Amino acid sequence: MILEHNGIRVDFFDRLPADMKKVALYLSGGADSALVLYFLSQLDVEIYPINGYDITTPDIDSPSAAKNIIDYVRNKNKSNNIKDLLVYPYSPDQTSKYASMKPVRRYLEQQKSVSYWMFGTSLGMPGDPRPTAEGDLSQLSTQWGDILIPWATVDKSFIAAQYSKFGLKRLSNMTNSCIISGHTPCKKCWWCRERYWAFGSYDGGIQ
């Protein structure tokens, strides 16, 4: 499966580790990780989706967005290899969402024999880096080490092109990028601006 856009090629899903029978995917509810789930579900691998939600922003219901994404992909690809979502809370004034994931990681490693971890993080907008280190690829690699990042070499314009190519507009509109509001996108935060830059619309297809 070779993915292409504007001369850029991604062959990640053709060169997965030969012994990868199970993988945990951080499913944030956003467009990047949702697309990873879509392609992973077509392969012979058990997928354990996990989601961390910020208890200080109850208006952002990322677990519900992630569950809707799972339901859509299961039905779209006739997939039975996606396990039920594992959800854990965190408070950013106490810990990061990745640090708070450690108990989930131990559970999956010890109880489910999961040894591979995947994140959907992509590059930021050209000349406009993310305002937080949590989504930074170098920070992810430093904190986790043994992780797989399919979109490590592409930005969201590449992601948007794949949604268009594979007819996934409905899936795109299920995803949630805005970190300010889960009901109506604020249209001002960095994630809203990145979404609009790549897709030409905000969450839900809103103009």
mmCIF file of C-alpha atoms in Angstrom:
data_model
loop_
_atom_site.group_PDB
_atom_site.id
_atom_site.type_symbol
_atom_site.label_atom_id
_atom_site.label_comp_id
_atom_site.label_asym_id
_atom_site.label_seq_id
_atom_site.Cartn_x
_atom_site.Cartn_y
_atom_site.Cartn_z
ATOM 1 C CA MET A 1 0.000 0.000 0.000
ATOM 2 C CA ILE A 2 1.843 3.051 -1.280
ATOM 3 C CA LEU A 3 0.284 6.415 -0.397
ATOM 4 C CA GLU A 4 1.233 9.418 -2.505
ATOM 5 C CA HIS A 5 0.600 13.148 -2.765
ATOM 6 C CA ASN A 6 2.565 15.893 -4.529
ATOM 7 C CA GLY A 7 5.523 13.609 -5.166
ATOM 8 C CA ILE A 8 5.694 12.369 -1.568
ATOM 9 C CA ARG A 9 5.399 8.616 -1.012
ATOM 10 C CA VAL A 10 4.613 6.792 2.216
ATOM 11 C CA ASP A 11 5.126 3.023 2.218
ATOM 12 C CA PHE A 12 4.812 2.603 5.989
ATOM 13 C CA PHE A 13 1.969 0.077 5.868
ATOM 14 C CA ASP A 14 3.985 -2.155 3.513
ATOM 15 C CA ARG A 15 6.946 -2.458 5.877
ATOM 16 C CA LEU A 16 5.504 -3.123 9.299
ATOM 17 C CA PRO A 17 7.601 -5.358 11.589
ATOM 18 C CA ALA A 18 7.131 -9.000 10.602
ATOM 19 C CA ASP A 19 6.370 -10.010 14.189
ATOM 20 C CA MET A 20 3.760 -7.297 14.771
ATOM 21 C CA LYS A 21 0.603 -9.288 15.471
ATOM 22 C CA LYS A 22 -0.795 -6.770 17.974
ATOM 23 C CA VAL A 23 -0.469 -2.992 18.191
ATOM 24 C CA ALA A 24 -1.775 -0.273 20.494
ATOM 25 C CA LEU A 25 -2.896 2.863 18.653
ATOM 26 C CA TYR A 26 -3.343 6.195 20.392
ATOM 27 C CA LEU A 27 -6.696 7.238 18.912
ATOM 28 C CA SER A 28 -7.085 10.891 19.851
ATOM 29 C CA GLY A 29 -10.305 11.489 17.935
ATOM 30 C CA GLY A 30 -8.404 13.607 15.406
ATOM 31 C CA ALA A 31 -7.982 13.135 11.658
ATOM 32 C CA ASP A 32 -4.414 11.807 11.713
ATOM 33 C CA SER A 33 -4.929 8.837 14.036
ATOM 34 C CA ALA A 34 -8.342 8.070 12.509
ATOM 35 C CA LEU A 35 -6.668 7.590 9.131
ATOM 36 C CA VAL A 36 -4.056 5.303 10.675
ATOM 37 C CA LEU A 37 -6.873 3.170 12.092
ATOM 38 C CA TYR A 38 -8.541 3.028 8.669
ATOM 39 C CA PHE A 39 -5.432 1.588 7.003
ATOM 40 C CA LEU A 40 -4.390 -0.636 9.923
ATOM 41 C CA SER A 41 -7.822 -2.268 10.003
ATOM 42 C CA GLN A 42 -7.182 -3.666 6.524
ATOM 43 C CA LEU A 43 -4.147 -5.607 7.738
ATOM 44 C CA ASP A 44 -3.759 -8.860 9.647
ATOM 45 C CA VAL A 45 -3.067 -7.307 13.047
ATOM 46 C CA GLU A 46 -5.028 -6.902 16.280
ATOM 47 C CA ILE A 47 -5.552 -3.234 17.096
ATOM 48 C CA TYR A 48 -5.964 -1.953 20.660
ATOM 49 C CA PRO A 49 -7.137 1.683 20.451
ATOM 50 C CA ILE A 50 -6.520 3.877 23.490
ATOM 51 C CA ASN A 51 -7.655 7.424 24.286
ATOM 52 C CA GLY A 52 -6.667 9.860 27.013
ATOM 53 C CA TYR A 53 -9.001 12.705 27.872
ATOM 54 C CA ASP A 54 -8.252 15.925 29.741
ATOM 55 C CA ILE A 55 -10.558 16.109 32.775
ATOM 56 C CA THR A 56 -10.113 19.895 32.900
ATOM 57 C CA THR A 57 -11.853 20.334 29.514
ATOM 58 C CA PRO A 58 -15.112 18.350 29.822
ATOM 59 C CA ASP A 59 -16.498 20.016 26.701
ATOM 60 C CA ILE A 60 -13.970 18.085 24.582
ATOM 61 C CA ASP A 61 -15.405 14.570 24.415
ATOM 62 C CA SER A 62 -12.554 12.823 22.615
ATOM 63 C CA PRO A 63 -13.593 9.321 23.798
ATOM 64 C CA SER A 64 -16.959 9.657 22.026
ATOM 65 C CA ALA A 65 -15.246 10.878 18.865
ATOM 66 C CA ALA A 66 -12.838 7.929 19.039
ATOM 67 C CA LYS A 67 -15.679 5.438 19.538
ATOM 68 C CA ASN A 68 -17.567 6.866 16.548
ATOM 69 C CA ILE A 69 -14.412 6.547 14.455
ATOM 70 C CA ILE A 70 -13.994 2.910 15.508
ATOM 71 C CA ASP A 71 -17.616 2.114 14.619
ATOM 72 C CA TYR A 72 -17.257 3.764 11.212
ATOM 73 C CA VAL A 73 -14.018 1.951 10.334
ATOM 74 C CA ARG A 74 -15.337 -1.394 11.530
ATOM 75 C CA ASN A 75 -18.355 -1.060 9.269
ATOM 76 C CA LYS A 76 -16.521 0.511 6.335
ATOM 77 C CA ASN A 77 -13.800 -2.131 6.149
ATOM 78 C CA LYS A 78 -15.835 -5.021 7.551
ATOM 79 C CA SER A 79 -13.139 -5.260 10.225
ATOM 80 C CA ASN A 80 -13.232 -7.475 13.290
ATOM 81 C CA ASN A 81 -9.641 -6.848 14.353
ATOM 82 C CA ILE A 82 -10.318 -3.583 16.229
ATOM 83 C CA LYS A 83 -10.704 -4.073 19.965
ATOM 84 C CA ASP A 84 -12.903 -1.882 22.154
ATOM 85 C CA LEU A 85 -11.510 1.506 23.135
ATOM 86 C CA LEU A 86 -9.505 1.815 26.360
ATOM 87 C CA VAL A 87 -10.019 5.248 27.936
ATOM 88 C CA TYR A 88 -8.024 6.888 30.709
ATOM 89 C CA PRO A 89 -8.291 10.364 32.294
ATOM 90 C CA TYR A 90 -5.470 12.807 32.972
ATOM 91 C CA SER A 91 -5.024 16.338 34.261
ATOM 92 C CA PRO A 92 -2.355 18.413 32.471
ATOM 93 C CA ASP A 93 -1.535 20.332 35.650
ATOM 94 C CA GLN A 94 -0.434 17.033 37.185
ATOM 95 C CA THR A 95 0.968 14.993 34.304
ATOM 96 C CA SER A 96 1.039 14.736 30.527
ATOM 97 C CA LYS A 97 -1.375 12.510 28.641
ATOM 98 C CA TYR A 98 1.534 10.311 27.560
ATOM 99 C CA ALA A 99 2.991 9.957 31.058
ATOM 100 C CA SER A 100 -0.454 9.105 32.439
ATOM 101 C CA MET A 101 -0.725 6.355 29.832
ATOM 102 C CA LYS A 102 1.847 4.185 31.626
ATOM 103 C CA PRO A 103 -0.690 2.029 33.529
ATOM 104 C CA VAL A 104 -2.531 1.351 30.259
ATOM 105 C CA ARG A 105 0.735 0.435 28.638
ATOM 106 C CA ARG A 106 1.613 -1.985 31.443
ATOM 107 C CA TYR A 107 -1.843 -3.569 31.218
ATOM 108 C CA LEU A 108 -1.602 -4.132 27.467
ATOM 109 C CA GLU A 109 1.941 -5.442 27.687
ATOM 110 C CA GLN A 110 1.272 -7.815 30.580
ATOM 111 C CA GLN A 111 -2.318 -8.898 29.938
ATOM 112 C CA LYS A 112 -2.592 -8.679 26.134
ATOM 113 C CA SER A 113 1.041 -9.214 25.053
ATOM 114 C CA VAL A 114 1.081 -5.977 23.062
ATOM 115 C CA SER A 115 4.621 -4.889 22.243
ATOM 116 C CA TYR A 116 4.139 -2.260 19.523
ATOM 117 C CA TRP A 117 2.805 1.271 19.992
ATOM 118 C CA MET A 118 1.617 3.622 17.304
ATOM 119 C CA PHE A 119 0.814 7.338 17.215
ATOM 120 C CA GLY A 120 -0.855 9.263 14.405
ATOM 121 C CA THR A 121 1.182 12.435 14.897
ATOM 122 C CA SER A 122 2.118 14.265 11.701
ATOM 123 C CA LEU A 123 4.322 17.270 10.980
ATOM 124 C CA GLY A 124 2.917 20.692 11.767
ATOM 125 C CA MET A 125 2.132 23.453 9.318
ATOM 126 C CA PRO A 126 5.191 24.774 7.450
ATOM 127 C CA GLY A 127 6.733 27.595 9.457
ATOM 128 C CA ASP A 128 4.124 27.295 12.203
ATOM 129 C CA PRO A 129 5.128 24.659 14.800
ATOM 130 C CA ARG A 130 2.750 23.244 17.375
ATOM 131 C CA PRO A 131 2.377 25.368 20.511
ATOM 132 C CA THR A 132 2.930 22.364 22.787
ATOM 133 C CA ALA A 133 5.679 19.769 23.113
ATOM 134 C CA GLU A 134 3.194 16.929 23.640
ATOM 135 C CA GLY A 135 2.545 16.601 19.956
ATOM 136 C CA ASP A 136 6.169 17.054 18.941
ATOM 137 C CA LEU A 137 7.670 14.011 17.234
ATOM 138 C CA SER A 138 11.042 14.334 18.954
ATOM 139 C CA GLN A 139 9.333 14.496 22.350
ATOM 140 C CA LEU A 140 7.303 11.382 21.538
ATOM 141 C CA SER A 141 10.411 9.459 20.552
ATOM 142 C CA THR A 142 12.248 10.600 23.671
ATOM 143 C CA GLN A 143 9.421 9.594 26.020
ATOM 144 C CA TRP A 144 8.463 6.321 24.345
ATOM 145 C CA GLY A 145 11.365 5.094 22.243
ATOM 146 C CA ASP A 146 9.805 1.960 20.755
ATOM 147 C CA ILE A 147 6.982 3.616 18.834
ATOM 148 C CA LEU A 148 5.780 3.675 15.237
ATOM 149 C CA ILE A 149 4.650 6.950 13.646
ATOM 150 C CA PRO A 150 3.212 6.456 10.119
ATOM 151 C CA TRP A 151 2.895 10.188 9.390
ATOM 152 C CA ALA A 152 6.285 11.239 10.793
ATOM 153 C CA THR A 153 7.433 12.598 7.411
ATOM 154 C CA VAL A 154 4.233 14.299 6.187
ATOM 155 C CA ASP A 155 1.966 17.148 7.219
ATOM 156 C CA LYS A 156 -1.812 17.389 7.327
ATOM 157 C CA SER A 157 -2.119 18.344 3.662
ATOM 158 C CA PHE A 158 -0.928 14.805 2.869
ATOM 159 C CA ILE A 159 -3.492 13.434 5.338
ATOM 160 C CA ALA A 160 -6.279 15.479 3.745
ATOM 161 C CA ALA A 161 -5.298 14.216 0.289
ATOM 162 C CA GLN A 162 -5.708 10.591 1.432
ATOM 163 C CA TYR A 163 -9.152 11.313 2.877
ATOM 164 C CA SER A 164 -10.143 12.707 -0.506
ATOM 165 C CA LYS A 165 -8.549 9.898 -2.533
ATOM 166 C CA PHE A 166 -10.243 7.119 -0.542
ATOM 167 C CA GLY A 167 -13.634 8.824 -0.274
ATOM 168 C CA LEU A 168 -13.514 9.322 3.480
ATOM 169 C CA LYS A 169 -15.214 12.701 3.844
ATOM 170 C CA ARG A 170 -17.722 11.313 6.341
ATOM 171 C CA LEU A 171 -14.901 9.939 8.493
ATOM 172 C CA SER A 172 -13.078 13.260 8.256
ATOM 173 C CA ASN A 173 -16.115 15.113 9.539
ATOM 174 C CA MET A 174 -16.355 12.764 12.540
ATOM 175 C CA THR A 175 -12.916 13.772 13.765
ATOM 176 C CA ASN A 176 -12.246 16.551 16.243
ATOM 177 C CA SER A 177 -9.239 18.853 15.971
ATOM 178 C CA CYS A 178 -10.291 21.854 18.082
ATOM 179 C CA ILE A 179 -8.981 21.826 21.664
ATOM 180 C CA ILE A 180 -11.226 24.685 22.808
ATOM 181 C CA SER A 181 -14.704 23.389 22.057
ATOM 182 C CA GLY A 182 -16.202 20.009 21.279
ATOM 183 C CA HIS A 183 -19.473 21.446 19.979
ATOM 184 C CA THR A 184 -18.499 24.188 17.539
ATOM 185 C CA PRO A 185 -14.880 24.670 16.428
ATOM 186 C CA CYS A 186 -13.384 27.888 17.768
ATOM 187 C CA LYS A 187 -11.658 28.555 14.419
ATOM 188 C CA LYS A 188 -8.804 30.266 16.275
ATOM 189 C CA CYS A 189 -6.645 27.654 18.026
ATOM 190 C CA TRP A 190 -3.605 26.211 16.259
ATOM 191 C CA TRP A 191 -5.364 22.885 15.642
ATOM 192 C CA CYS A 192 -8.363 24.591 14.014
ATOM 193 C CA ARG A 193 -6.053 26.606 11.807
ATOM 194 C CA GLU A 194 -4.106 23.482 10.812
ATOM 195 C CA ARG A 195 -7.341 21.656 10.024
ATOM 196 C CA TYR A 196 -8.579 24.509 7.827
ATOM 197 C CA TRP A 197 -5.203 24.876 6.128
ATOM 198 C CA ALA A 198 -5.233 21.209 5.095
ATOM 199 C CA PHE A 199 -8.926 20.409 4.564
ATOM 200 C CA GLY A 200 -10.423 23.793 3.679
ATOM 201 C CA SER A 201 -12.921 23.313 6.517
ATOM 202 C CA TYR A 202 -13.109 23.044 10.282
ATOM 203 C CA ASP A 203 -14.366 20.111 12.343
ATOM 204 C CA GLY A 204 -17.597 18.688 11.010
ATOM 205 C CA GLY A 205 -16.956 20.248 7.584
ATOM 206 C CA ILE A 206 -17.842 23.693 8.930
ATOM 207 C CA GLN A 207 -16.649 26.580 6.789
#
